[in-house]
mmCIF file with all atom_site columns, C-alpha atoms in Angstrom:
data_model
loop_
_atom_site.group_PDB
_atom_site.id
_atom_site.type_symbol
_atom_site.label_atom_id
_atom_site.label_alt_id
_atom_site.label_comp_id
_atom_site.label_asym_id
_atom_site.label_entity_id
_atom_site.label_seq_id
_atom_site.pdbx_PDB_ins_code
_atom_site.Cartn_x
_atom_site.Cartn_y
_atom_site.Cartn_z
_atom_site.occupancy
_atom_site.B_iso_or_equiv
_atom_site.pdbx_formal_charge
_atom_site.auth_seq_id
_atom_site.auth_comp_id
_atom_site.auth_asym_id
_atom_site.auth_atom_id
_atom_site.pdbx_PDB_model_num
ATOM 1   C CA . MET A 1 1   ? 10.209  -11.742 -9.901  1.00 50.00 ? 37  MET A CA 1
ATOM 2   C CA . SER A 1 2   ? 8.195   -11.669 -6.039  1.00 50.00 ? 38  SER A CA 1
ATOM 3   C CA . LEU A 1 3   ? 6.102   -8.582  -4.458  1.00 50.00 ? 39  LEU A CA 1
ATOM 4   C CA . SER A 1 4   ? 7.703   -9.912  -1.293  1.00 49.00 ? 40  SER A CA 1
ATOM 5   C CA . SER A 1 5   ? 10.595  -7.933  0.329   1.00 53.00 ? 41  SER A CA 1
ATOM 6   C CA . ARG A 1 6   ? 14.857  -8.126  -0.779  1.00 55.00 ? 42  ARG A CA 1
ATOM 7   C CA . PRO A 1 7   ? 16.499  -10.852 0.922   1.00 57.00 ? 43  PRO A CA 1
ATOM 8   C CA . GLU A 1 8   ? 19.116  -10.453 2.759   1.00 60.00 ? 44  GLU A CA 1
ATOM 9   C CA . ILE A 1 9   ? 22.462  -9.394  0.851   1.00 56.00 ? 45  ILE A CA 1
ATOM 10  C CA . LYS A 1 10  ? 25.358  -9.951  3.108   1.00 58.00 ? 46  LYS A CA 1
ATOM 11  C CA . SER A 1 11  ? 28.073  -7.434  3.074   1.00 56.00 ? 47  SER A CA 1
ATOM 12  C CA . ALA A 1 12  ? 31.279  -7.985  1.385   1.00 62.00 ? 48  ALA A CA 1
ATOM 13  C CA . LEU A 1 13  ? 33.943  -5.681  1.958   1.00 64.00 ? 49  LEU A CA 1
ATOM 14  C CA . VAL A 1 14  ? 36.747  -5.535  -1.343  1.00 66.00 ? 50  VAL A CA 1
ATOM 15  C CA . PRO A 1 15  ? 39.265  -2.829  -0.452  1.00 73.00 ? 51  PRO A CA 1
ATOM 16  C CA . GLN A 1 16  ? 40.768  -3.425  -4.148  1.00 85.00 ? 52  GLN A CA 1
ATOM 17  C CA . PHE A 1 17  ? 37.542  -1.981  -5.613  1.00 84.00 ? 53  PHE A CA 1
ATOM 18  C CA . ASN A 1 18  ? 38.305  1.322   -5.823  1.00 85.00 ? 54  ASN A CA 1
ATOM 19  C CA . ASP A 1 19  ? 41.968  0.774   -7.148  1.00 89.00 ? 55  ASP A CA 1
ATOM 20  C CA . PHE A 1 20  ? 39.827  -1.240  -10.117 1.00 90.00 ? 56  PHE A CA 1
ATOM 21  C CA . PRO A 1 21  ? 39.882  0.631   -13.662 1.00 92.00 ? 57  PRO A CA 1
ATOM 22  C CA . PRO A 1 22  ? 37.216  2.778   -13.642 1.00 91.00 ? 58  PRO A CA 1
ATOM 23  C CA . ASP A 1 23  ? 35.632  0.630   -17.055 1.00 93.00 ? 59  ASP A CA 1
ATOM 24  C CA . ILE A 1 24  ? 36.219  -2.828  -14.674 1.00 92.00 ? 60  ILE A CA 1
ATOM 25  C CA . ARG A 1 25  ? 33.929  -0.645  -11.658 1.00 91.00 ? 61  ARG A CA 1
ATOM 26  C CA . LEU A 1 26  ? 31.642  0.227   -14.589 1.00 92.00 ? 62  LEU A CA 1
ATOM 27  C CA . ILE A 1 27  ? 30.671  -3.636  -15.425 1.00 93.00 ? 63  ILE A CA 1
ATOM 28  C CA . VAL A 1 28  ? 31.028  -4.935  -11.870 1.00 91.00 ? 64  VAL A CA 1
ATOM 29  C CA . TRP A 1 29  ? 27.852  -1.734  -11.078 1.00 92.00 ? 65  TRP A CA 1
ATOM 30  C CA . GLU A 1 30  ? 26.073  -2.437  -14.260 1.00 92.00 ? 66  GLU A CA 1
ATOM 31  C CA . TYR A 1 31  ? 25.481  -6.558  -13.443 1.00 92.00 ? 67  TYR A CA 1
ATOM 32  C CA . CYS A 1 32  ? 24.967  -5.252  -10.275 1.00 91.00 ? 68  CYS A CA 1
ATOM 33  C CA . ILE A 1 33  ? 21.467  -3.665  -11.464 1.00 92.00 ? 69  ILE A CA 1
ATOM 34  C CA . SER A 1 34  ? 18.263  -5.682  -10.299 1.00 88.00 ? 70  SER A CA 1
ATOM 35  C CA . LEU A 1 35  ? 16.408  -8.122  -12.222 1.00 92.00 ? 71  LEU A CA 1
ATOM 36  C CA . PRO A 1 36  ? 13.677  -6.536  -13.413 1.00 93.00 ? 72  PRO A CA 1
ATOM 37  C CA . ARG A 1 37  ? 11.169  -6.431  -10.962 1.00 94.00 ? 73  ARG A CA 1
ATOM 38  C CA . VAL A 1 38  ? 6.874   -6.072  -10.361 1.00 93.00 ? 74  VAL A CA 1
ATOM 39  C CA . VAL A 1 39  ? 6.489   -2.671  -8.870  1.00 93.00 ? 75  VAL A CA 1
ATOM 40  C CA . VAL A 1 40  ? 2.861   -1.973  -6.634  1.00 89.00 ? 76  VAL A CA 1
ATOM 41  C CA . LEU A 1 41  ? 1.598   1.109   -7.022  1.00 85.00 ? 77  LEU A CA 1
ATOM 42  C CA . THR A 1 42  ? -1.114  2.208   -4.566  1.00 81.00 ? 78  THR A CA 1
ATOM 43  C CA . HIS A 1 43  ? -3.102  5.311   -4.405  1.00 75.00 ? 79  HIS A CA 1
ATOM 44  C CA . GLU A 1 44  ? -3.283  5.884   -0.787  1.00 73.00 ? 80  GLU A CA 1
ATOM 45  C CA . PRO A 1 45  ? -3.927  9.511   0.709   1.00 72.00 ? 81  PRO A CA 1
ATOM 46  C CA . ILE A 1 46  ? -1.503  10.969  2.690   1.00 70.00 ? 82  ILE A CA 1
ATOM 47  C CA . LYS A 1 47  ? -2.598  14.097  4.538   1.00 67.00 ? 83  LYS A CA 1
ATOM 48  C CA . THR A 1 48  ? -5.407  16.405  4.532   1.00 62.00 ? 84  THR A CA 1
ATOM 49  C CA . PRO A 1 49  ? -4.566  20.356  3.872   1.00 59.00 ? 85  PRO A CA 1
ATOM 50  C CA . VAL A 1 50  ? -5.560  23.079  6.843   1.00 65.00 ? 86  VAL A CA 1
ATOM 51  C CA . ASN A 1 51  ? -8.688  24.570  5.767   1.00 66.00 ? 87  ASN A CA 1
ATOM 52  C CA . SER A 1 52  ? -9.834  21.837  3.215   1.00 63.00 ? 88  SER A CA 1
ATOM 53  C CA . VAL A 1 53  ? -11.999 18.970  3.621   1.00 62.00 ? 89  VAL A CA 1
ATOM 54  C CA . ASP A 1 54  ? -10.553 17.057  -0.047  1.00 65.00 ? 90  ASP A CA 1
ATOM 55  C CA . ASP A 1 55  ? -7.417  14.862  1.391   1.00 67.00 ? 91  ASP A CA 1
ATOM 56  C CA . ILE A 1 56  ? -3.981  14.978  -0.793  1.00 67.00 ? 92  ILE A CA 1
ATOM 57  C CA . TRP A 1 57  ? -3.397  11.491  -2.290  1.00 69.00 ? 93  TRP A CA 1
ATOM 58  C CA . ALA A 1 58  ? -0.398  9.809   -3.157  1.00 73.00 ? 94  ALA A CA 1
ATOM 59  C CA . PHE A 1 59  ? 0.746   7.030   -6.018  1.00 79.00 ? 95  PHE A CA 1
ATOM 60  C CA . ARG A 1 60  ? 3.501   4.879   -3.573  1.00 81.00 ? 96  ARG A CA 1
ATOM 61  C CA . SER A 1 61  ? 4.698   1.697   -3.204  1.00 87.00 ? 97  SER A CA 1
ATOM 62  C CA . GLN A 1 62  ? 6.396   -0.984  -1.394  1.00 86.00 ? 98  GLN A CA 1
ATOM 63  C CA . THR A 1 63  ? 8.573   -2.872  -3.589  1.00 91.00 ? 99  THR A CA 1
ATOM 64  C CA . PRO A 1 64  ? 12.166  -2.555  -2.087  1.00 92.00 ? 100 PRO A CA 1
ATOM 65  C CA . VAL A 1 65  ? 14.818  -0.231  -3.479  1.00 92.00 ? 101 VAL A CA 1
ATOM 66  C CA . PRO A 1 66  ? 16.915  -1.401  -5.726  1.00 93.00 ? 102 PRO A CA 1
ATOM 67  C CA . ASP A 1 67  ? 20.365  -1.759  -3.308  1.00 92.00 ? 103 ASP A CA 1
ATOM 68  C CA . ILE A 1 68  ? 22.320  -0.423  -5.619  1.00 92.00 ? 104 ILE A CA 1
ATOM 69  C CA . LEU A 1 69  ? 20.994  3.534   -5.712  1.00 94.00 ? 105 LEU A CA 1
ATOM 70  C CA . PHE A 1 70  ? 22.354  3.344   -2.316  1.00 92.00 ? 106 PHE A CA 1
ATOM 71  C CA . VAL A 1 71  ? 26.037  2.216   -2.175  1.00 90.00 ? 107 VAL A CA 1
ATOM 72  C CA . ASN A 1 72  ? 27.881  5.170   -3.335  1.00 90.00 ? 108 ASN A CA 1
ATOM 73  C CA . ARG A 1 73  ? 27.839  8.327   -5.742  1.00 92.00 ? 109 ARG A CA 1
ATOM 74  C CA . GLU A 1 74  ? 28.995  5.631   -8.257  1.00 93.00 ? 110 GLU A CA 1
ATOM 75  C CA . SER A 1 75  ? 26.860  2.526   -8.253  1.00 93.00 ? 111 SER A CA 1
ATOM 76  C CA . TYR A 1 76  ? 24.011  6.044   -7.948  1.00 95.00 ? 112 TYR A CA 1
ATOM 77  C CA . HIS A 1 77  ? 24.662  7.235   -10.902 1.00 94.00 ? 113 HIS A CA 1
ATOM 78  C CA . ILE A 1 78  ? 24.827  3.943   -13.144 1.00 94.00 ? 114 ILE A CA 1
ATOM 79  C CA . ALA A 1 79  ? 21.652  2.800   -11.618 1.00 95.00 ? 115 ALA A CA 1
ATOM 80  C CA . THR A 1 80  ? 20.239  6.193   -12.344 1.00 95.00 ? 116 THR A CA 1
ATOM 81  C CA . ARG A 1 81  ? 20.642  5.604   -16.129 1.00 95.00 ? 117 ARG A CA 1
ATOM 82  C CA . PHE A 1 82  ? 18.059  2.784   -15.141 1.00 95.00 ? 118 PHE A CA 1
ATOM 83  C CA . TYR A 1 83  ? 15.546  3.758   -12.772 1.00 96.00 ? 119 TYR A CA 1
ATOM 84  C CA . GLU A 1 84  ? 13.708  6.885   -12.147 1.00 92.00 ? 120 GLU A CA 1
ATOM 85  C CA . HIS A 1 85  ? 11.239  8.534   -9.882  1.00 89.00 ? 121 HIS A CA 1
ATOM 86  C CA . THR A 1 86  ? 8.549   8.901   -10.988 1.00 87.00 ? 122 THR A CA 1
ATOM 87  C CA . PHE A 1 87  ? 5.315   8.878   -11.010 1.00 82.00 ? 123 PHE A CA 1
ATOM 88  C CA . ILE A 1 88  ? 4.072   12.192  -9.598  1.00 72.00 ? 124 ILE A CA 1
ATOM 89  C CA . ASN A 1 89  ? 0.443   13.293  -8.420  1.00 64.00 ? 125 ASN A CA 1
ATOM 90  C CA . GLY A 1 90  ? -0.433  16.871  -9.783  1.00 57.00 ? 126 GLY A CA 1
ATOM 91  C CA . TYR A 1 91  ? 0.166   20.327  -9.530  1.00 52.00 ? 127 TYR A CA 1
ATOM 92  C CA . ARG A 1 92  ? -3.260  22.003  -8.469  1.00 52.00 ? 128 ARG A CA 1
ATOM 93  C CA . GLU A 1 93  ? -1.908  24.790  -5.694  1.00 52.00 ? 129 GLU A CA 1
ATOM 94  C CA . GLY A 1 94  ? -1.116  22.952  -2.285  1.00 52.00 ? 130 GLY A CA 1
ATOM 95  C CA . THR A 1 95  ? -1.382  19.527  -3.757  1.00 55.00 ? 131 THR A CA 1
ATOM 96  C CA . HIS A 1 96  ? 1.735   18.717  -5.861  1.00 59.00 ? 132 HIS A CA 1
ATOM 97  C CA . THR A 1 97  ? 3.529   15.554  -4.264  1.00 64.00 ? 133 THR A CA 1
ATOM 98  C CA . LEU A 1 98  ? 6.624   14.210  -5.246  1.00 72.00 ? 134 LEU A CA 1
ATOM 99  C CA . ALA A 1 99  ? 7.516   11.092  -7.520  1.00 78.00 ? 135 ALA A CA 1
ATOM 100 C CA . GLU A 1 100 ? 8.171   8.588   -4.538  1.00 82.00 ? 136 GLU A CA 1
ATOM 101 C CA . THR A 1 101 ? 8.663   5.487   -6.727  1.00 90.00 ? 137 THR A CA 1
ATOM 102 C CA . TRP A 1 102 ? 12.032  4.637   -8.635  1.00 93.00 ? 138 TRP A CA 1
ATOM 103 C CA . PHE A 1 103 ? 10.986  2.432   -11.964 1.00 95.00 ? 139 PHE A CA 1
ATOM 104 C CA . ASP A 1 104 ? 12.962  0.927   -15.083 1.00 96.00 ? 140 ASP A CA 1
ATOM 105 C CA . PHE A 1 105 ? 10.695  2.357   -17.871 1.00 95.00 ? 141 PHE A CA 1
ATOM 106 C CA . LYS A 1 106 ? 11.846  -0.647  -19.752 1.00 95.00 ? 142 LYS A CA 1
ATOM 107 C CA . ARG A 1 107 ? 12.246  -3.560  -17.648 1.00 95.00 ? 143 ARG A CA 1
ATOM 108 C CA . ASP A 1 108 ? 10.303  -3.076  -14.856 1.00 96.00 ? 144 ASP A CA 1
ATOM 109 C CA . ILE A 1 109 ? 5.820   -4.377  -14.469 1.00 95.00 ? 145 ILE A CA 1
ATOM 110 C CA . LEU A 1 110 ? 3.739   -1.272  -13.614 1.00 92.00 ? 146 LEU A CA 1
ATOM 111 C CA . TYR A 1 111 ? 1.135   -3.425  -11.538 1.00 89.00 ? 147 TYR A CA 1
ATOM 112 C CA . LEU A 1 112 ? -1.989  -1.758  -10.273 1.00 82.00 ? 148 LEU A CA 1
ATOM 113 C CA . PRO A 1 113 ? -3.414  -3.666  -8.045  1.00 78.00 ? 149 PRO A CA 1
ATOM 114 C CA . GLN A 1 114 ? -6.893  -1.072  -6.462  1.00 64.00 ? 150 GLN A CA 1
ATOM 115 C CA . GLN A 1 115 ? -9.782  -0.706  -8.875  1.00 60.00 ? 151 GLN A CA 1
ATOM 116 C CA . HIS A 1 116 ? -10.088 2.932   -8.546  1.00 60.00 ? 152 HIS A CA 1
ATOM 117 C CA . ILE A 1 117 ? -6.724  3.745   -9.830  1.00 63.00 ? 153 ILE A CA 1
ATOM 118 C CA . ALA A 1 118 ? -7.538  2.447   -12.983 1.00 59.00 ? 154 ALA A CA 1
ATOM 119 C CA . ALA A 1 119 ? -10.603 3.436   -12.957 1.00 58.00 ? 155 ALA A CA 1
ATOM 120 C CA . GLU A 1 120 ? -10.226 7.529   -12.172 1.00 62.00 ? 156 GLU A CA 1
ATOM 121 C CA . LEU A 1 121 ? -6.377  7.309   -13.865 1.00 61.00 ? 157 LEU A CA 1
ATOM 122 C CA . SER A 1 122 ? -6.827  8.545   -17.070 1.00 55.00 ? 158 SER A CA 1
ATOM 123 C CA . GLY A 1 123 ? -9.419  11.642  -16.519 1.00 55.00 ? 159 GLY A CA 1
ATOM 124 C CA . PHE A 1 124 ? -6.930  12.223  -12.996 1.00 56.00 ? 160 PHE A CA 1
ATOM 125 C CA . LEU A 1 125 ? -3.949  12.488  -15.786 1.00 57.00 ? 161 LEU A CA 1
ATOM 126 C CA . SER A 1 126 ? -5.745  14.519  -18.470 1.00 53.00 ? 162 SER A CA 1
ATOM 127 C CA . SER A 1 127 ? -6.452  17.351  -16.124 1.00 50.00 ? 163 SER A CA 1
ATOM 128 C CA . LEU A 1 128 ? -2.814  17.802  -15.433 1.00 50.00 ? 164 LEU A CA 1
ATOM 129 C CA . PRO A 1 129 ? -1.785  21.007  -16.198 1.00 45.00 ? 165 PRO A CA 1
ATOM 130 C CA . GLN A 1 130 ? 0.193   20.988  -19.869 1.00 47.00 ? 166 GLN A CA 1
ATOM 131 C CA . SER A 1 131 ? 3.866   21.770  -19.748 1.00 48.00 ? 167 SER A CA 1
ATOM 132 C CA . ALA A 1 132 ? 5.620   25.669  -20.613 1.00 43.00 ? 168 ALA A CA 1
ATOM 133 C CA . HIS A 1 133 ? 5.999   23.175  -23.989 1.00 43.00 ? 169 HIS A CA 1
ATOM 134 C CA . GLY A 1 134 ? 2.138   23.105  -24.134 1.00 47.00 ? 170 GLY A CA 1
ATOM 135 C CA . ASN A 1 135 ? 2.558   18.864  -23.535 1.00 50.00 ? 171 ASN A CA 1
ATOM 136 C CA . GLN A 1 136 ? 1.497   17.120  -21.197 1.00 50.00 ? 172 GLN A CA 1
ATOM 137 C CA . ASP A 1 137 ? 2.533   15.920  -17.990 1.00 56.00 ? 173 ASP A CA 1
ATOM 138 C CA . ILE A 1 138 ? 1.324   13.115  -16.629 1.00 64.00 ? 174 ILE A CA 1
ATOM 139 C CA . GLY A 1 139 ? 3.842   11.959  -13.849 1.00 72.00 ? 175 GLY A CA 1
ATOM 140 C CA . GLY A 1 140 ? 5.794   9.113   -15.929 1.00 81.00 ? 176 GLY A CA 1
ATOM 141 C CA . PHE A 1 141 ? 2.915   6.782   -16.657 1.00 82.00 ? 177 PHE A CA 1
ATOM 142 C CA . ASP A 1 142 ? 2.832   7.370   -20.628 1.00 82.00 ? 178 ASP A CA 1
ATOM 143 C CA . ARG A 1 143 ? 6.464   5.902   -20.577 1.00 88.00 ? 179 ARG A CA 1
ATOM 144 C CA . VAL A 1 144 ? 5.095   2.520   -18.870 1.00 91.00 ? 180 VAL A CA 1
ATOM 145 C CA . GLU A 1 145 ? 6.428   -0.206  -20.558 1.00 94.00 ? 181 GLU A CA 1
ATOM 146 C CA . ASN A 1 146 ? 5.229   -3.083  -19.097 1.00 94.00 ? 182 ASN A CA 1
ATOM 147 C CA . LEU A 1 147 ? 1.922   -3.051  -17.836 1.00 90.00 ? 183 LEU A CA 1
ATOM 148 C CA . ALA A 1 148 ? -0.036  -5.462  -15.188 1.00 88.00 ? 184 ALA A CA 1
ATOM 149 C CA . LEU A 1 149 ? -3.692  -5.356  -13.682 1.00 82.00 ? 185 LEU A CA 1
ATOM 150 C CA . PRO A 1 150 ? -5.374  -8.105  -12.006 1.00 79.00 ? 186 PRO A CA 1
ATOM 151 C CA . ILE A 1 151 ? -8.827  -9.880  -14.267 1.00 74.00 ? 187 ILE A CA 1
ATOM 152 C CA . ARG A 1 152 ? -10.866 -9.934  -11.304 1.00 70.00 ? 188 ARG A CA 1
ATOM 153 C CA . TRP A 1 153 ? -11.781 -6.257  -12.737 1.00 65.00 ? 189 TRP A CA 1
ATOM 154 C CA . LEU A 1 154 ? -12.492 -6.902  -15.782 1.00 65.00 ? 190 LEU A CA 1
ATOM 155 C CA . PRO A 1 155 ? -16.065 -7.759  -14.788 1.00 63.00 ? 191 PRO A CA 1
ATOM 156 C CA . ASN A 1 156 ? -16.195 -4.732  -12.965 1.00 61.00 ? 192 ASN A CA 1
ATOM 157 C CA . PHE A 1 157 ? -14.832 -2.379  -15.353 1.00 62.00 ? 193 PHE A CA 1
ATOM 158 C CA . PRO A 1 158 ? -16.244 0.961   -15.382 1.00 60.00 ? 194 PRO A CA 1
ATOM 159 C CA . ARG A 1 159 ? -18.832 0.682   -18.825 1.00 63.00 ? 195 ARG A CA 1
ATOM 160 C CA . THR A 1 160 ? -20.876 2.486   -21.229 1.00 64.00 ? 196 THR A CA 1
ATOM 161 C CA . SER A 1 161 ? -24.033 3.407   -20.914 1.00 70.00 ? 197 SER A CA 1
ATOM 162 C CA . ASP A 1 162 ? -24.745 0.839   -23.116 1.00 73.00 ? 198 ASP A CA 1
ATOM 163 C CA . GLY A 1 163 ? -22.375 -2.293  -21.365 1.00 65.00 ? 199 GLY A CA 1
ATOM 164 C CA . ASP A 1 164 ? -19.472 -2.203  -23.511 1.00 67.00 ? 200 ASP A CA 1
ATOM 165 C CA . MET A 1 165 ? -16.221 -1.953  -21.627 1.00 63.00 ? 201 MET A CA 1
ATOM 166 C CA . HIS A 1 166 ? -14.214 -1.161  -24.935 1.00 68.00 ? 202 HIS A CA 1
ATOM 167 C CA . LYS A 1 167 ? -14.083 2.213   -24.874 1.00 67.00 ? 203 LYS A CA 1
ATOM 168 C CA . PRO A 1 168 ? -13.152 2.766   -20.404 1.00 64.00 ? 204 PRO A CA 1
ATOM 169 C CA . LEU A 1 169 ? -10.785 0.144   -20.943 1.00 68.00 ? 205 LEU A CA 1
ATOM 170 C CA . THR A 1 170 ? -9.112  1.148   -24.311 1.00 71.00 ? 206 THR A CA 1
ATOM 171 C CA . ARG A 1 171 ? -8.759  4.967   -23.059 1.00 68.00 ? 207 ARG A CA 1
ATOM 172 C CA . LEU A 1 172 ? -6.903  3.286   -20.134 1.00 70.00 ? 208 LEU A CA 1
ATOM 173 C CA . LEU A 1 173 ? -4.150  1.274   -21.364 1.00 72.00 ? 209 LEU A CA 1
ATOM 174 C CA . GLY A 1 174 ? -4.202  4.820   -23.959 1.00 71.00 ? 210 GLY A CA 1
ATOM 175 C CA . THR A 1 175 ? -2.910  6.800   -20.905 1.00 71.00 ? 211 THR A CA 1
ATOM 176 C CA . PHE A 1 176 ? -0.276  4.703   -21.025 1.00 76.00 ? 212 PHE A CA 1
ATOM 177 C CA . GLY A 1 177 ? 0.818   5.634   -24.010 1.00 77.00 ? 213 GLY A CA 1
ATOM 178 C CA . GLY A 1 178 ? 4.107   2.859   -23.981 1.00 85.00 ? 214 GLY A CA 1
ATOM 179 C CA . VAL A 1 179 ? 2.829   -0.105  -23.257 1.00 87.00 ? 215 VAL A CA 1
ATOM 180 C CA . LYS A 1 180 ? 4.532   -2.706  -25.014 1.00 90.00 ? 216 LYS A CA 1
ATOM 181 C CA . LYS A 1 181 ? 3.166   -5.198  -22.890 1.00 90.00 ? 217 LYS A CA 1
ATOM 182 C CA . SER A 1 182 ? -0.102  -6.097  -21.057 1.00 84.00 ? 218 SER A CA 1
ATOM 183 C CA . LEU A 1 183 ? -0.499  -8.575  -18.213 1.00 83.00 ? 219 LEU A CA 1
ATOM 184 C CA . PHE A 1 184 ? -3.835  -10.011 -16.783 1.00 79.00 ? 220 PHE A CA 1
ATOM 185 C CA . TYR A 1 185 ? -2.719  -11.643 -13.383 1.00 76.00 ? 221 TYR A CA 1
ATOM 186 C CA . SER A 1 186 ? -5.622  -13.890 -11.702 1.00 70.00 ? 222 SER A CA 1
ATOM 187 C CA . TRP A 1 187 ? -3.218  -14.596 -8.562  1.00 59.00 ? 223 TRP A CA 1
ATOM 188 C CA . SER A 1 188 ? -4.606  -17.671 -8.522  1.00 54.00 ? 224 SER A CA 1
ATOM 189 C CA . ARG A 1 189 ? -1.249  -19.890 -6.885  1.00 48.00 ? 225 ARG A CA 1
ATOM 190 C CA . SER A 1 190 ? -1.814  -22.157 -10.279 1.00 47.00 ? 226 SER A CA 1
ATOM 191 C CA . ALA A 1 191 ? -2.131  -19.479 -12.705 1.00 46.00 ? 227 ALA A CA 1
ATOM 192 C CA . THR A 1 192 ? 0.137   -18.460 -15.485 1.00 48.00 ? 228 THR A CA 1
ATOM 193 C CA . PRO A 1 193 ? -0.380  -14.686 -16.294 1.00 48.00 ? 229 PRO A CA 1
ATOM 194 C CA . LEU A 1 194 ? -2.370  -13.754 -19.834 1.00 46.00 ? 230 LEU A CA 1
ATOM 195 C CA . TYR A 1 195 ? 0.360   -12.079 -22.233 1.00 46.00 ? 231 TYR A CA 1
ATOM 196 C CA . ARG A 1 196 ? -0.562  -9.523  -24.968 1.00 46.00 ? 232 ARG A CA 1
ATOM 197 C CA . GLU A 1 197 ? 2.391   -8.263  -26.643 1.00 45.00 ? 233 GLU A CA 1
#
């Protein structure tokens, strides 16, 4: 899995593709679904509203969007069985931003490189309004199954007054209620990721 930009893809014209039976085309489109990706999510200011001193912040990702979403309607229909637009920012009046990140909750790995996201995420998400059914809408974060965090955070991770980081770390991981695998990366060339399933 790479954080770099997507490789150059050569176009192959197959004019007879539309003549294939739908079942065969379905198999081809499913085969074209990307391998699991590392989706790097950052939290950045996008604008300052008029008559306000506070910026509007958005969750953004520079991770390339899977090409299959843009081939045609049929490929889009298949791809959206796997990928969803997710990670919205909230609903406070004047601050709602759209979900901008395509993510496969079962296979993709969400990587949060910025420490301030981890430090503030659970508090931010808990402030989002309840849905009409009384459930908390936390923008898809609770459905992430694979989460990666930089290990360099741990010495500086927020701690309780007695110096314990167990509660803040538990609170952060609890925000991601669906996590099945968490990875802590050191990002040195010789290091391997540390897993916890």
